[in-house]
Amino acid sequence: MPGAKETVAVIGLGAMGFGMARSLLRHGFTVVGFDPSATAVGRLSAVGGHAVDSPATAAQAAAIVVSVVINAAQTEQVLFGPEGAAEAMPPDAVFLSSATMDPAFARSFGERLQATGRHYLDAPISGGPLRAEAGTLTVMASGSPIAFAKARPALAAVATQVYELGATLGTGAAFKMINQLLAGVHIAAACEAISFAAKQRLDLNKVYEVITASAGNSWMFENRVPHVLAGDYHALSAVEIFVKDLGIVQDMARQERFPVPLAAAALQMFLAAAGAGMGGDDDSSLARIYAQLSQTVLPNRQK
Amino acid sequence: MPGAKETVAVIGLGAMGFGMARSLLRHGFTVVGFDPSATAVGRLSAVGGHAVDSPATAAQAAAIVVSVVINAAQTEQVLFGPEGAAEAMPPDAVFLSSATMDPAFARSFGERLQATGRHYLDAPISGGPLRAEAGTLTVMASGSPIAFAKARPALAAVATQVYELGATLGTGAAFKMINQLLAGVHIAAACEAISFAAKQRLDLNKVYEVITASAGNSWMFENRVPHVLAGDYHALSAVEIFVKDLGIVQDMARQERFPVPLAAAALQMFLAAAGAGMGGDDDSSLARIYAQLSQTVLPNRQK
C-alpha cells in the first residue's frame, strides 16, 4: 500500500509493550501483537491493533519485530522457541530486543538471528509505562547500520532519546546494566537514608527538601522517597525488577572476576524485601524492611 | 565603633575556614583567626585578618565564634580544652560549630556551652573550599531563636542556602549525616559503575553522557566521574573525609541498632583506598581500587 507505514509486531503486551504498541499506532504504524495473556491481547484489539496467537504469526508480515519481554530466557523463546519469530520474519526484517539482559545473551541472540539473514538491534529501554505510552522512552542501542536504518522510524515513535552506541552487539545491553547497577544501589541507599532519618525522628519532608538540593541527591532519591513520605507502596516499579537486574549485574561481575560490593549489598536488601512478601510492591518498599529491622515508624497512608 | 560590623572569630583556617574568613572580610566583618599552623595564620594576616595564638584570645572580643575544625574531638578542644573559647567568649556571644559530627556530640557541646550563658548553633556546612571562598556554602543548622538571630549576618556572608531546622541541638548534625551517608554511597557506586564499564571496554565518555541523562544518575556520579575520565586524582575532596564521615554513620547506626549495609559496603571501599595509600588523594580514587582488583585499565593522565 503506497504511503502506508510499515507493520510492526510487538511481542509482549505488558505495561511497557502495550504502551509502546499504542505509541506506534498513534504514529500510523500497523501493529500486530502477541502475548500469552488473553487479557493483554484483548486490550490491544480494543485500541486498534491486531492480536495473533504466536510470535511467528506476528512476525510474518512485519518489517520490525519489537520484543518487550522480561528477560533473556523469554527473548530466546520469542526468537527461537516453538512458533518463534526468527524463521517467520521476512528475510530483511529487523528484530528489536528491549529486555534487560547480560550482554553475552544479546551477542548470542543477535549472531544466531543474523546468521539467518535477518537484522538484530540490541536495544534496551529505560523509562516506565507512562513514558512508553507517551512515546518518550530512552533507548540504549547497538547494532549494524542497516539495523538502525530500518528501526529508526519505530524507535522515533516510542522514544525521545535514542543513544546509538555503535555496531557491537551487547553494547546496548552493557550500558543498560551500568545504569541498573547505579539505579538499584541508589534505591537501596535512598531507603536506607530516609529510614535512618525516620529512626532519628527527623522531619522527613524537610530531609527530602534538603537532600534534593544537596550533594547527597540522586535521581532515584528524588523519584522514590516521595512514595515513602506518602506511605504508598503501590507498585510503580516492583521490587522483583531489581531482584532480576541486580542479579544480572552479579552474574556478569562474577563471570568477569569483578567485585561489586555496593551492588551486592543492594541486592541483599531487594532479596530481603521480596523474601518478606513485598516482591510485587513498589521498590521503595526497601524502606519498610529497614523500618522492620529497627522498630522505626515510617509515614503510613492509613493513618 | 558605630556602624562597624561585629568581630567574628574563625577557629581553624584550613581550606574551608580560610575561605569562610575571606568571605566574612569581604562582607565587612572584623576577622580574628586561630590555627595551630603558622602558615595558615600567616595566610589570614596577608588578607587583612588578625592572627592570634589561641582559641581563647580569638574569642575574647568576638560576637560570633565560627569553629571550622575537622571533627568532634577538635571541636571539644576548641571549646573546652586549654585556652579554649568557651569561657573566653563574651557572655552573649554565639558559637557556630561547623564540623561534621555525631548529633550526640553536638547536643553535648551545646548544652555545656549554654550552661555558661553563651549560645550554640549546630551548623554543619556543605560545599567545598571554592564555595567557602565564594560565600556560597550550604548550612544545615539548628539552635535557639536567639542563636539564629545573632548568627544570621555571619551566615549570610558565607552561605547562600541556610536551612533553619528548628531549636533542637543535634538536628543540624543529623541532617548532615544523612547527606554524608548518601554522598559516600554514591561516590563508591559511581566508582564501582564506571570501573565496571571500563572492564567491559565501553566508551566511558559515552557512559557518562548516557548515565547523567538517565535514572542511574546522582549528584556525585556527575561530579566525580569526570576526575576518573581525566585520570586526575589530585584531591578536591580526599578519601579520608569519607573514611571519617561514613565512620560516624557507622558509629551512630551501631549505637541505634540500625543496619546500614550500603553505607557499610561503601566505607570498606574508602578504607581500602586509604589502606592502599590513597587517603590524601581525591575520593574518586576508589575507581583505582576497583581497577587494581580486576586488572581494569582506566584513563591515565600520564599517557
Coordinates of C-alpha atoms in Angstrom, one line a residue:
Chain A
M1 CA 0.0 0.0 0.0
P2 CA 1.9 3.1 -1.2
G3 CA 2.4 5.7 1.5
A4 CA 1.3 3.5 4.3
K5 CA 3.7 2.9 7.2
E6 CA 5.1 -0.5 7.8
T7 CA 3.8 -3.2 10.0
V8 CA 5.4 -3.6 13.4
A9 CA 5.0 -6.7 15.5
V10 CA 5.0 -6.2 19.3
I11 CA 5.7 -9.4 21.3
G12 CA 4.9 -9.0 24.9
L13 CA 2.0 -6.7 25.8
G14 CA 2.5 -5.9 29.4
A15 CA 2.6 -2.4 30.7
M16 CA 5.7 -1.5 28.6
G17 CA 4.8 -3.4 25.4
F18 CA 1.2 -2.1 25.4
G19 CA 2.3 1.4 25.9
M20 CA 4.8 1.1 23.0
A21 CA 2.1 -0.5 20.8
R22 CA -0.2 2.5 21.4
S23 CA 2.6 4.9 20.6
L24 CA 3.3 3.0 17.3
L25 CA -0.5 3.0 16.5
R26 CA -0.6 6.8 17.2
H27 CA 2.3 7.3 14.7
G28 CA 0.4 5.5 11.9
F29 CA 2.0 2.0 12.1
T30 CA 0.0 -1.1 11.6
V31 CA 0.6 -3.1 14.9
V32 CA 0.3 -6.8 15.2
G33 CA 0.7 -8.1 18.7
F34 CA 1.2 -11.3 20.7
D35 CA 1.0 -12.1 24.4
P36 CA 0.3 -15.3 26.2
S37 CA -2.3 -13.4 28.3
A38 CA -5.8 -13.2 26.7
T39 CA -6.4 -10.0 28.7
A40 CA -3.3 -8.4 27.2
V41 CA -4.2 -9.2 23.6
G42 CA -7.8 -8.1 24.2
R43 CA -6.5 -4.7 25.3
L44 CA -4.5 -4.4 22.1
S45 CA -7.5 -5.2 19.9
A46 CA -9.6 -2.7 21.7
V47 CA -7.3 0.2 20.7
G48 CA -6.9 -0.9 17.0
G49 CA -4.1 -3.4 17.0
H50 CA -4.3 -6.9 15.6
A51 CA -4.0 -9.7 18.1
V52 CA -2.5 -13.0 16.9
D53 CA -1.7 -16.3 18.5
S54 CA 2.1 -16.7 18.3
P55 CA 5.3 -14.8 17.8
A56 CA 5.7 -16.5 14.4
T57 CA 2.3 -15.2 13.2
A58 CA 3.0 -11.8 14.5
A59 CA 6.4 -11.7 12.7
Q60 CA 5.2 -12.9 9.3
A61 CA 4.3 -9.6 7.8
A62 CA 6.4 -7.3 10.0
A63 CA 9.2 -5.1 8.9
I64 CA 10.1 -4.6 12.5
V65 CA 9.6 -7.0 15.4
V66 CA 9.8 -5.4 18.8
S67 CA 10.3 -7.8 21.7
V68 CA 9.2 -6.4 25.1
V69 CA 9.5 -9.4 27.4
I70 CA 11.0 -9.7 30.8
N71 CA 14.4 -11.4 30.3
A72 CA 16.9 -13.3 28.2
A73 CA 15.1 -16.6 28.6
Q74 CA 11.8 -15.2 27.3
T75 CA 13.6 -13.4 24.5
E76 CA 15.2 -16.7 23.4
Q77 CA 11.7 -18.3 23.4
V78 CA 10.3 -15.4 21.3
L79 CA 13.0 -15.8 18.8
F80 CA 13.9 -19.5 18.6
G81 CA 11.3 -21.3 20.6
P82 CA 8.3 -23.3 19.2
E83 CA 6.4 -20.8 16.9
G84 CA 9.3 -18.4 17.4
A85 CA 9.7 -15.2 15.4
A86 CA 13.1 -15.8 13.8
E87 CA 12.3 -18.1 10.9
A88 CA 8.9 -16.4 10.4
M89 CA 10.3 -12.9 9.9
P90 CA 10.7 -11.6 6.3
P91 CA 14.3 -12.0 5.2
D92 CA 15.3 -8.3 5.6
A93 CA 13.3 -7.5 8.7
V94 CA 14.8 -6.3 12.0
F95 CA 14.3 -7.7 15.5
L96 CA 14.5 -5.1 18.2
S97 CA 15.2 -6.7 21.6
S98 CA 14.4 -4.5 24.6
A99 CA 14.6 -6.8 27.5
T100 CA 17.3 -6.1 30.1
M101 CA 19.9 -8.9 29.9
D102 CA 23.5 -9.9 30.2
P103 CA 25.4 -8.6 27.1
A104 CA 26.6 -12.1 26.4
F105 CA 23.0 -13.1 25.6
A106 CA 22.4 -10.1 23.4
R107 CA 25.5 -11.0 21.4
S108 CA 24.5 -14.7 21.1
F109 CA 20.9 -14.0 20.1
G110 CA 22.0 -11.4 17.6
E111 CA 24.6 -13.6 16.0
R112 CA 22.1 -16.5 15.7
L113 CA 19.5 -14.3 14.1
Q114 CA 21.9 -12.6 11.8
A115 CA 23.1 -16.0 10.5
T116 CA 19.6 -16.4 9.0
G117 CA 19.9 -13.0 7.2
R118 CA 17.7 -11.0 9.4
H119 CA 18.9 -8.0 11.4
Y120 CA 19.1 -7.6 15.2
L121 CA 19.1 -4.4 17.3
D122 CA 20.3 -4.8 20.9
A123 CA 18.0 -2.0 22.3
P124 CA 17.2 -2.0 26.0
I125 CA 14.7 0.7 27.0
S126 CA 14.5 2.9 30.1
G127 CA 11.5 4.8 31.5
G128 CA 8.3 3.4 32.9
P129 CA 4.9 2.5 31.5
L130 CA 3.8 6.2 31.4
R131 CA 6.7 7.1 29.2
A132 CA 6.1 4.0 27.0
E133 CA 2.5 5.2 26.4
A134 CA 3.7 8.8 25.8
G135 CA 6.3 7.7 23.3
T136 CA 9.0 9.3 25.4
L137 CA 11.3 6.3 26.3
T138 CA 15.1 6.3 26.3
V139 CA 16.7 3.6 24.2
M140 CA 20.3 2.5 24.6
A141 CA 21.0 0.6 21.3
S142 CA 23.8 -1.1 19.4
G143 CA 23.6 -2.9 16.0
S144 CA 24.6 -2.7 12.4
P145 CA 24.0 0.5 10.4
I146 CA 21.3 -1.3 8.4
A147 CA 19.5 -2.5 11.6
F148 CA 19.5 1.1 12.8
A149 CA 18.3 2.4 9.4
K150 CA 15.4 0.0 9.4
A151 CA 14.4 0.5 13.1
R152 CA 14.7 4.3 13.3
P153 CA 11.1 5.1 12.4
A154 CA 9.7 2.8 15.0
L155 CA 12.3 4.0 17.6
A156 CA 11.2 7.6 16.9
A157 CA 7.6 6.6 17.7
V158 CA 8.4 5.2 21.1
A159 CA 11.4 7.2 22.3
T160 CA 12.5 10.8 22.5
Q161 CA 16.1 9.8 23.3
V162 CA 17.8 7.1 21.3
Y163 CA 21.5 6.5 22.1
E164 CA 23.2 4.9 19.1
L165 CA 26.2 3.1 20.7
G166 CA 27.9 1.5 17.7
A167 CA 27.8 -1.7 15.8
T168 CA 28.9 -4.2 18.5
L169 CA 26.0 -6.3 19.8
G170 CA 26.0 -6.3 23.6
T171 CA 27.0 -2.7 24.0
G172 CA 23.3 -1.6 24.4
A173 CA 22.8 -4.3 27.0
A174 CA 26.1 -3.4 28.8
F175 CA 25.1 0.3 29.0
K176 CA 21.7 -0.7 30.4
M177 CA 23.4 -2.9 33.1
I178 CA 25.6 0.0 34.2
N179 CA 22.5 2.1 34.6
Q180 CA 20.7 -0.6 36.5
L181 CA 23.7 -1.1 38.8
L182 CA 23.6 2.5 39.8
A183 CA 19.8 2.7 39.9
G184 CA 19.5 -0.3 42.2
V185 CA 22.2 0.9 44.6
H186 CA 20.6 4.4 44.7
I187 CA 17.2 3.0 45.5
A188 CA 18.6 0.9 48.4
A189 CA 20.7 3.9 49.6
A190 CA 17.6 6.2 49.4
C191 CA 15.6 3.8 51.5
E192 CA 18.5 3.3 54.0
A193 CA 18.9 7.0 54.4
I194 CA 15.3 8.0 54.7
S195 CA 14.6 5.2 57.2
F196 CA 17.7 6.2 59.2
A197 CA 16.3 9.7 59.3
A198 CA 13.0 8.4 60.5
K199 CA 14.7 6.4 63.2
Q200 CA 16.2 9.7 64.4
R201 CA 12.7 11.3 64.3
L202 CA 13.8 14.0 61.8
D203 CA 11.2 15.9 59.8
L204 CA 11.2 13.6 56.7
N205 CA 9.7 16.2 54.4
K206 CA 12.4 18.6 55.4
V207 CA 15.0 15.9 54.8
Y208 CA 13.7 15.4 51.3
E209 CA 13.8 19.2 50.7
V210 CA 17.4 19.5 52.0
I211 CA 18.8 16.4 50.3
T212 CA 17.3 17.0 46.9
A213 CA 19.2 20.4 47.0
S214 CA 22.5 18.9 48.2
A215 CA 25.3 16.7 47.1
G216 CA 23.6 13.6 48.5
N217 CA 20.9 13.7 45.8
S218 CA 20.2 11.1 43.2
W219 CA 17.6 10.7 40.5
M220 CA 16.3 7.7 42.5
F221 CA 16.2 9.5 45.8
E222 CA 14.2 12.3 44.3
N223 CA 11.8 9.9 42.5
R224 CA 11.3 7.2 45.1
V225 CA 11.4 8.9 48.5
P226 CA 8.0 10.6 47.9
H227 CA 6.4 7.1 47.9
V228 CA 7.8 6.6 51.4
L229 CA 6.7 10.1 52.5
A230 CA 3.2 9.2 51.3
G231 CA 3.3 5.7 52.7
D232 CA 2.1 4.5 49.3
Y233 CA 3.8 1.3 48.2
H234 CA 1.5 0.5 45.2
A235 CA 4.0 -0.7 42.6
L236 CA 5.1 1.8 40.0
S237 CA 8.3 -0.4 39.6
A238 CA 8.2 -3.6 41.6
V239 CA 10.9 -5.0 44.0
E240 CA 11.3 -8.0 41.7
I241 CA 12.6 -5.9 38.8
F242 CA 15.8 -5.1 40.7
V243 CA 16.0 -8.6 42.2
K244 CA 16.3 -9.6 38.5
D245 CA 18.5 -6.7 37.3
L246 CA 21.0 -6.6 40.2
G247 CA 21.0 -10.4 39.8
I248 CA 22.2 -10.0 36.2
V249 CA 24.9 -7.5 37.4
Q250 CA 26.1 -10.1 40.0
D251 CA 26.2 -12.8 37.3
M252 CA 28.2 -10.6 34.9
A253 CA 30.6 -9.4 37.6
R254 CA 31.2 -12.8 38.9
Q255 CA 31.9 -14.1 35.4
E256 CA 34.4 -11.2 34.9
R257 CA 36.0 -11.6 38.4
F258 CA 35.0 -8.0 39.1
P259 CA 34.0 -7.3 42.7
V260 CA 30.8 -5.2 43.1
P261 CA 30.3 -4.8 46.9
L262 CA 27.8 -1.9 46.6
A263 CA 25.6 -3.7 44.1
A264 CA 25.9 -6.9 46.2
A265 CA 24.7 -5.1 49.4
A266 CA 21.8 -3.5 47.5
L267 CA 20.7 -6.9 46.0
Q268 CA 20.6 -8.4 49.5
M269 CA 18.1 -5.7 50.5
F270 CA 15.9 -6.3 47.4
L271 CA 16.0 -10.0 48.2
A272 CA 15.0 -9.3 51.8
A273 CA 12.0 -7.2 50.6
A274 CA 11.0 -9.9 48.2
G275 CA 11.5 -12.6 50.8
A276 CA 9.3 -10.7 53.2
G277 CA 6.5 -10.9 50.7
M278 CA 6.9 -7.5 49.0
G279 CA 8.2 -8.7 45.7
G280 CA 5.2 -7.2 43.8
D281 CA 5.2 -4.0 45.8
D282 CA 6.9 -0.8 44.8
D283 CA 10.7 -0.9 45.2
S284 CA 10.6 1.9 47.7
S285 CA 9.4 -0.9 50.0
L286 CA 13.0 -1.5 51.0
A287 CA 12.4 1.4 53.4
R288 CA 9.8 -0.9 55.1
I289 CA 12.4 -3.6 55.5
Y290 CA 14.8 -1.1 57.2
A291 CA 12.0 0.0 59.4
Q292 CA 11.0 -3.5 60.4
L293 CA 14.6 -4.3 61.3
S294 CA 14.9 -1.3 63.6
Q295 CA 11.4 -0.7 65.0
T296 CA 11.3 2.6 63.1
V297 CA 8.0 4.2 62.3
L298 CA 7.5 5.4 58.7
P299 CA 4.7 7.6 57.4
N300 CA 1.6 5.5 57.0
R301 CA -1.1 6.2 54.4
Q302 CA -3.8 4.6 56.6
K303 CA -3.2 7.0 59.5
Chain B
M1 CA 32.6 51.9 66.7
P2 CA 29.1 52.9 65.5
G3 CA 28.1 51.4 62.1
A4 CA 31.0 48.9 62.1
K5 CA 30.2 45.2 61.8
E6 CA 30.9 42.8 64.5
T7 CA 34.0 40.8 65.2
V8 CA 33.9 37.2 64.1
A9 CA 36.5 34.7 65.3
V10 CA 37.3 31.9 62.9
I11 CA 39.0 28.9 64.6
G12 CA 40.5 26.5 62.1
L13 CA 42.0 28.2 59.0
G14 CA 42.3 25.2 56.6
A15 CA 40.8 25.4 53.1
M16 CA 37.2 25.8 54.4
G17 CA 37.9 28.1 57.4
F18 CA 40.2 30.4 55.3
G19 CA 37.6 30.6 52.6
M20 CA 34.9 31.5 55.1
A21 CA 37.3 34.1 56.7
R22 CA 37.8 35.7 53.4
S23 CA 34.0 35.8 52.7
L24 CA 33.5 37.4 56.2
L25 CA 36.2 40.0 55.5
R26 CA 34.7 40.8 52.1
H27 CA 31.4 41.5 53.9
G28 CA 33.0 44.0 56.2
F29 CA 33.4 41.9 59.4
T30 CA 36.5 42.2 61.5
V31 CA 38.0 38.7 61.5
V32 CA 40.2 37.3 64.2
G33 CA 41.6 33.9 63.5
F34 CA 43.5 31.0 65.1
D35 CA 45.0 27.9 63.7
P36 CA 47.9 25.8 65.1
S37 CA 49.6 26.1 61.7
A38 CA 51.8 29.2 61.3
T39 CA 51.3 29.0 57.5
A40 CA 47.6 29.1 58.0
V41 CA 47.6 32.2 60.3
G42 CA 50.1 33.9 58.0
R43 CA 47.7 33.5 55.1
L44 CA 45.0 35.2 57.2
S45 CA 47.1 38.1 58.1
A46 CA 48.1 38.6 54.4
V47 CA 44.4 39.2 53.5
G48 CA 43.5 41.6 56.4
G49 CA 42.6 39.3 59.2
H50 CA 44.1 39.3 62.7
A51 CA 46.0 36.2 63.7
V52 CA 46.1 35.3 67.4
D53 CA 47.7 32.5 69.4
S54 CA 44.7 30.6 70.9
P55 CA 41.0 30.0 70.6
A56 CA 40.6 31.9 73.9
T57 CA 42.3 35.0 72.5
A58 CA 40.3 34.8 69.3
A59 CA 37.1 34.5 71.2
Q60 CA 37.6 37.4 73.6
A61 CA 36.2 40.2 71.6
A62 CA 34.0 38.1 69.2
A63 CA 30.2 38.3 68.9
I64 CA 30.4 35.2 66.8
V65 CA 32.9 32.3 67.0
V66 CA 33.0 30.1 64.0
S67 CA 34.6 26.7 64.5
V68 CA 35.8 25.1 61.3
V69 CA 37.8 22.1 62.5
I70 CA 37.7 18.5 61.4
N71 CA 35.7 16.6 63.9
A72 CA 34.0 16.4 67.4
A73 CA 37.3 15.9 69.3
Q74 CA 38.8 19.0 67.8
T75 CA 35.6 20.9 68.4
E76 CA 35.7 19.9 72.1
Q77 CA 39.3 21.1 72.4
V78 CA 38.4 24.4 70.7
L79 CA 35.6 25.0 73.2
F80 CA 36.7 23.3 76.5
G81 CA 40.4 22.5 76.1
P82 CA 43.3 24.5 77.5
E83 CA 42.9 28.1 76.2
G84 CA 39.5 27.1 74.9
A85 CA 37.0 29.6 73.6
A86 CA 34.0 28.8 75.9
E87 CA 35.0 30.8 79.0
A88 CA 36.7 33.5 76.9
M89 CA 33.6 34.3 74.8
P90 CA 31.6 37.4 75.8
P91 CA 28.5 36.3 77.8
D92 CA 26.0 36.7 75.0
A93 CA 28.2 35.6 72.1
V94 CA 27.2 32.6 69.8
F95 CA 29.4 29.7 68.9
L96 CA 28.8 28.3 65.4
S97 CA 30.0 24.7 65.2
S98 CA 30.5 23.5 61.6
A99 CA 32.5 20.3 61.9
T100 CA 30.6 17.1 60.8
M101 CA 29.9 15.0 63.9
D102 CA 27.6 12.6 65.6
P103 CA 24.5 14.5 66.7
A104 CA 25.1 13.3 70.3
F105 CA 28.3 15.4 70.4
A106 CA 26.5 18.4 69.0
R107 CA 23.9 18.1 71.8
S108 CA 26.5 17.6 74.5
F109 CA 28.8 20.5 73.4
G110 CA 25.7 22.8 73.0
E111 CA 24.3 22.0 76.4
R112 CA 27.7 22.5 78.1
L113 CA 28.2 25.9 76.5
Q114 CA 24.7 27.1 77.0
A115 CA 25.1 26.3 80.8
T116 CA 27.6 29.1 80.8
G117 CA 25.1 31.6 79.3
R118 CA 26.6 31.6 75.8
H119 CA 24.7 30.5 72.7
Y120 CA 25.4 27.5 70.4
L121 CA 24.4 26.9 66.8
D122 CA 24.7 23.3 65.5
A123 CA 25.6 24.3 61.9
P124 CA 27.4 21.8 59.7
I125 CA 28.4 23.1 56.3
S126 CA 28.3 21.6 52.8
G127 CA 30.2 22.7 49.7
G128 CA 33.9 22.7 49.1
P129 CA 36.7 25.3 49.5
L130 CA 35.7 27.1 46.3
R131 CA 32.2 27.7 47.6
A132 CA 33.6 28.7 51.1
E133 CA 35.7 31.3 49.4
A134 CA 32.8 32.5 47.2
G135 CA 30.5 32.7 50.2
T136 CA 28.1 30.2 48.6
L137 CA 28.1 27.4 51.1
T138 CA 25.0 25.4 52.3
V139 CA 24.4 25.3 56.1
M140 CA 22.2 22.8 57.9
A141 CA 21.6 24.4 61.2
S142 CA 19.6 24.0 64.5
G143 CA 19.7 26.1 67.6
S144 CA 17.7 28.6 69.7
P145 CA 16.0 31.5 68.0
I146 CA 18.4 33.9 69.8
A147 CA 21.4 31.9 68.5
F148 CA 20.0 32.1 64.9
A149 CA 19.3 35.8 65.3
K150 CA 22.9 36.5 66.4
A151 CA 24.5 34.2 63.7
R152 CA 22.4 35.2 60.7
P153 CA 24.6 38.1 59.5
A154 CA 27.7 35.9 59.5
L155 CA 25.8 33.0 58.0
A156 CA 24.6 35.3 55.2
A157 CA 28.3 36.2 54.5
V158 CA 29.4 32.6 54.0
A159 CA 26.3 30.8 52.7
T160 CA 23.6 31.2 50.0
Q161 CA 21.4 28.5 51.5
V162 CA 20.8 28.3 55.2
Y163 CA 18.4 25.6 56.3
E164 CA 17.0 26.5 59.7
L165 CA 16.0 23.2 61.1
G166 CA 14.5 24.1 64.5
A167 CA 15.7 24.6 68.0
T168 CA 16.8 21.0 68.9
L169 CA 20.6 20.8 69.0
G170 CA 21.8 17.8 67.0
T171 CA 19.3 18.2 64.2
G172 CA 21.7 20.1 62.1
A173 CA 24.3 17.4 62.6
A174 CA 21.8 14.6 61.9
F175 CA 20.8 16.2 58.6
K176 CA 24.4 16.4 57.6
M177 CA 25.0 12.8 58.4
I178 CA 22.0 11.7 56.2
N179 CA 23.6 13.7 53.4
Q180 CA 27.0 12.2 54.0
L181 CA 25.6 8.6 54.1
L182 CA 24.1 9.2 50.6
A183 CA 27.1 11.1 49.3
G184 CA 29.6 8.4 50.4
V185 CA 27.5 5.5 49.0
H186 CA 27.0 7.4 45.7
I187 CA 30.8 8.1 45.3
A188 CA 31.5 4.4 45.9
A189 CA 28.7 3.4 43.5
A190 CA 29.9 5.8 40.8
C191 CA 33.4 4.4 41.1
E192 CA 32.1 0.8 41.0
A193 CA 30.0 1.5 37.9
I194 CA 32.5 3.4 35.9
S195 CA 35.2 0.9 36.6
F196 CA 32.9 -2.0 35.7
A197 CA 32.1 -0.1 32.4
A198 CA 35.9 0.2 31.8
K199 CA 36.3 -3.6 32.5
Q200 CA 33.8 -4.2 29.6
R201 CA 35.8 -1.7 27.4
L202 CA 32.8 0.6 27.0
D203 CA 33.3 4.1 25.8
L204 CA 33.5 5.9 29.2
N205 CA 32.7 9.3 27.9
K206 CA 29.6 7.9 26.3
V207 CA 28.7 6.1 29.5
Y208 CA 29.0 9.5 31.3
E209 CA 26.8 11.1 28.8
V210 CA 24.1 8.4 28.9
I211 CA 24.1 7.9 32.7
T212 CA 23.9 11.6 33.5
A213 CA 20.7 11.7 31.4
S214 CA 19.2 8.6 32.9
A215 CA 17.7 7.2 36.1
G216 CA 21.1 6.0 37.3
N217 CA 22.4 9.5 37.8
S218 CA 23.4 11.1 41.1
W219 CA 25.0 14.4 42.0
M220 CA 28.2 12.5 42.9
F221 CA 28.3 10.5 39.7
E222 CA 28.0 13.7 37.7
N223 CA 30.6 15.5 39.9
R224 CA 33.2 12.8 40.5
V225 CA 33.3 10.6 37.3
P226 CA 35.0 13.4 35.3
H227 CA 38.0 13.0 37.6
V228 CA 38.2 9.4 36.5
L229 CA 37.7 10.2 32.8
A230 CA 40.6 12.7 33.1
G231 CA 42.8 10.3 35.1
D232 CA 43.3 13.2 37.6
Y233 CA 43.2 12.1 41.3
H234 CA 44.5 15.4 42.7
A235 CA 42.4 15.8 45.9
L236 CA 39.4 18.1 45.6
S237 CA 37.9 16.1 48.4
A238 CA 40.1 13.5 49.9
V239 CA 39.4 9.8 50.6
E240 CA 40.0 10.4 54.3
I241 CA 36.9 12.7 54.5
F242 CA 34.6 9.8 53.9
V243 CA 36.6 7.4 56.0
K244 CA 35.7 9.8 58.7
D245 CA 32.1 10.6 57.8
L246 CA 31.0 7.1 56.9
G247 CA 32.7 6.1 60.1
I248 CA 30.5 8.5 62.1
V249 CA 27.5 7.0 60.2
Q250 CA 28.5 3.5 61.3
D251 CA 29.0 4.6 64.9
M252 CA 25.6 6.2 65.0
A253 CA 23.9 3.3 63.3
R254 CA 25.5 0.7 65.6
Q255 CA 24.5 2.7 68.6
E256 CA 20.9 2.9 67.4
R257 CA 20.8 -0.8 66.3
F258 CA 20.1 0.3 62.8
P259 CA 21.6 -1.8 60.0
V260 CA 23.2 0.2 57.1
P261 CA 24.6 -2.4 54.7
L262 CA 25.0 0.1 51.8
A263 CA 27.0 2.6 53.9
A264 CA 29.0 -0.3 55.4
A265 CA 30.0 -1.6 52.0
A266 CA 30.9 1.9 50.8
L267 CA 33.1 2.5 54.0
Q268 CA 35.0 -0.7 53.2
M269 CA 35.9 0.7 49.8
F270 CA 37.1 4.1 51.3
L271 CA 39.1 2.1 53.8
A272 CA 40.7 0.0 51.0
A273 CA 41.6 3.2 49.2
A274 CA 43.1 4.8 52.3
G275 CA 44.8 1.5 53.2
A276 CA 46.4 1.3 49.7
G277 CA 48.0 4.7 50.3
M278 CA 45.4 7.0 48.6
G279 CA 44.0 8.6 51.8
G280 CA 45.1 12.0 50.7
D281 CA 44.1 11.6 47.1
D282 CA 40.7 12.5 45.6
D283 CA 37.8 10.3 46.7
S284 CA 37.3 9.3 43.0
S285 CA 40.4 7.2 43.7
L286 CA 38.0 4.4 44.7
A287 CA 37.8 3.7 40.9
R288 CA 41.6 2.9 41.0
I289 CA 41.0 0.3 43.8
Y290 CA 38.2 -1.4 41.7
A291 CA 40.6 -1.3 38.7
Q292 CA 43.5 -2.8 40.7
L293 CA 41.3 -5.6 41.9
S294 CA 40.2 -6.5 38.4
Q295 CA 43.1 -5.7 36.1
T296 CA 41.0 -3.0 34.6
V297 CA 42.6 -0.1 32.6
L298 CA 41.3 3.3 33.5
P299 CA 42.1 6.6 31.6
N300 CA 45.5 7.8 32.6
R301 CA 46.6 11.4 32.6
Q302 CA 50.2 10.5 32.0
K303 CA 49.6 8.6 28.8

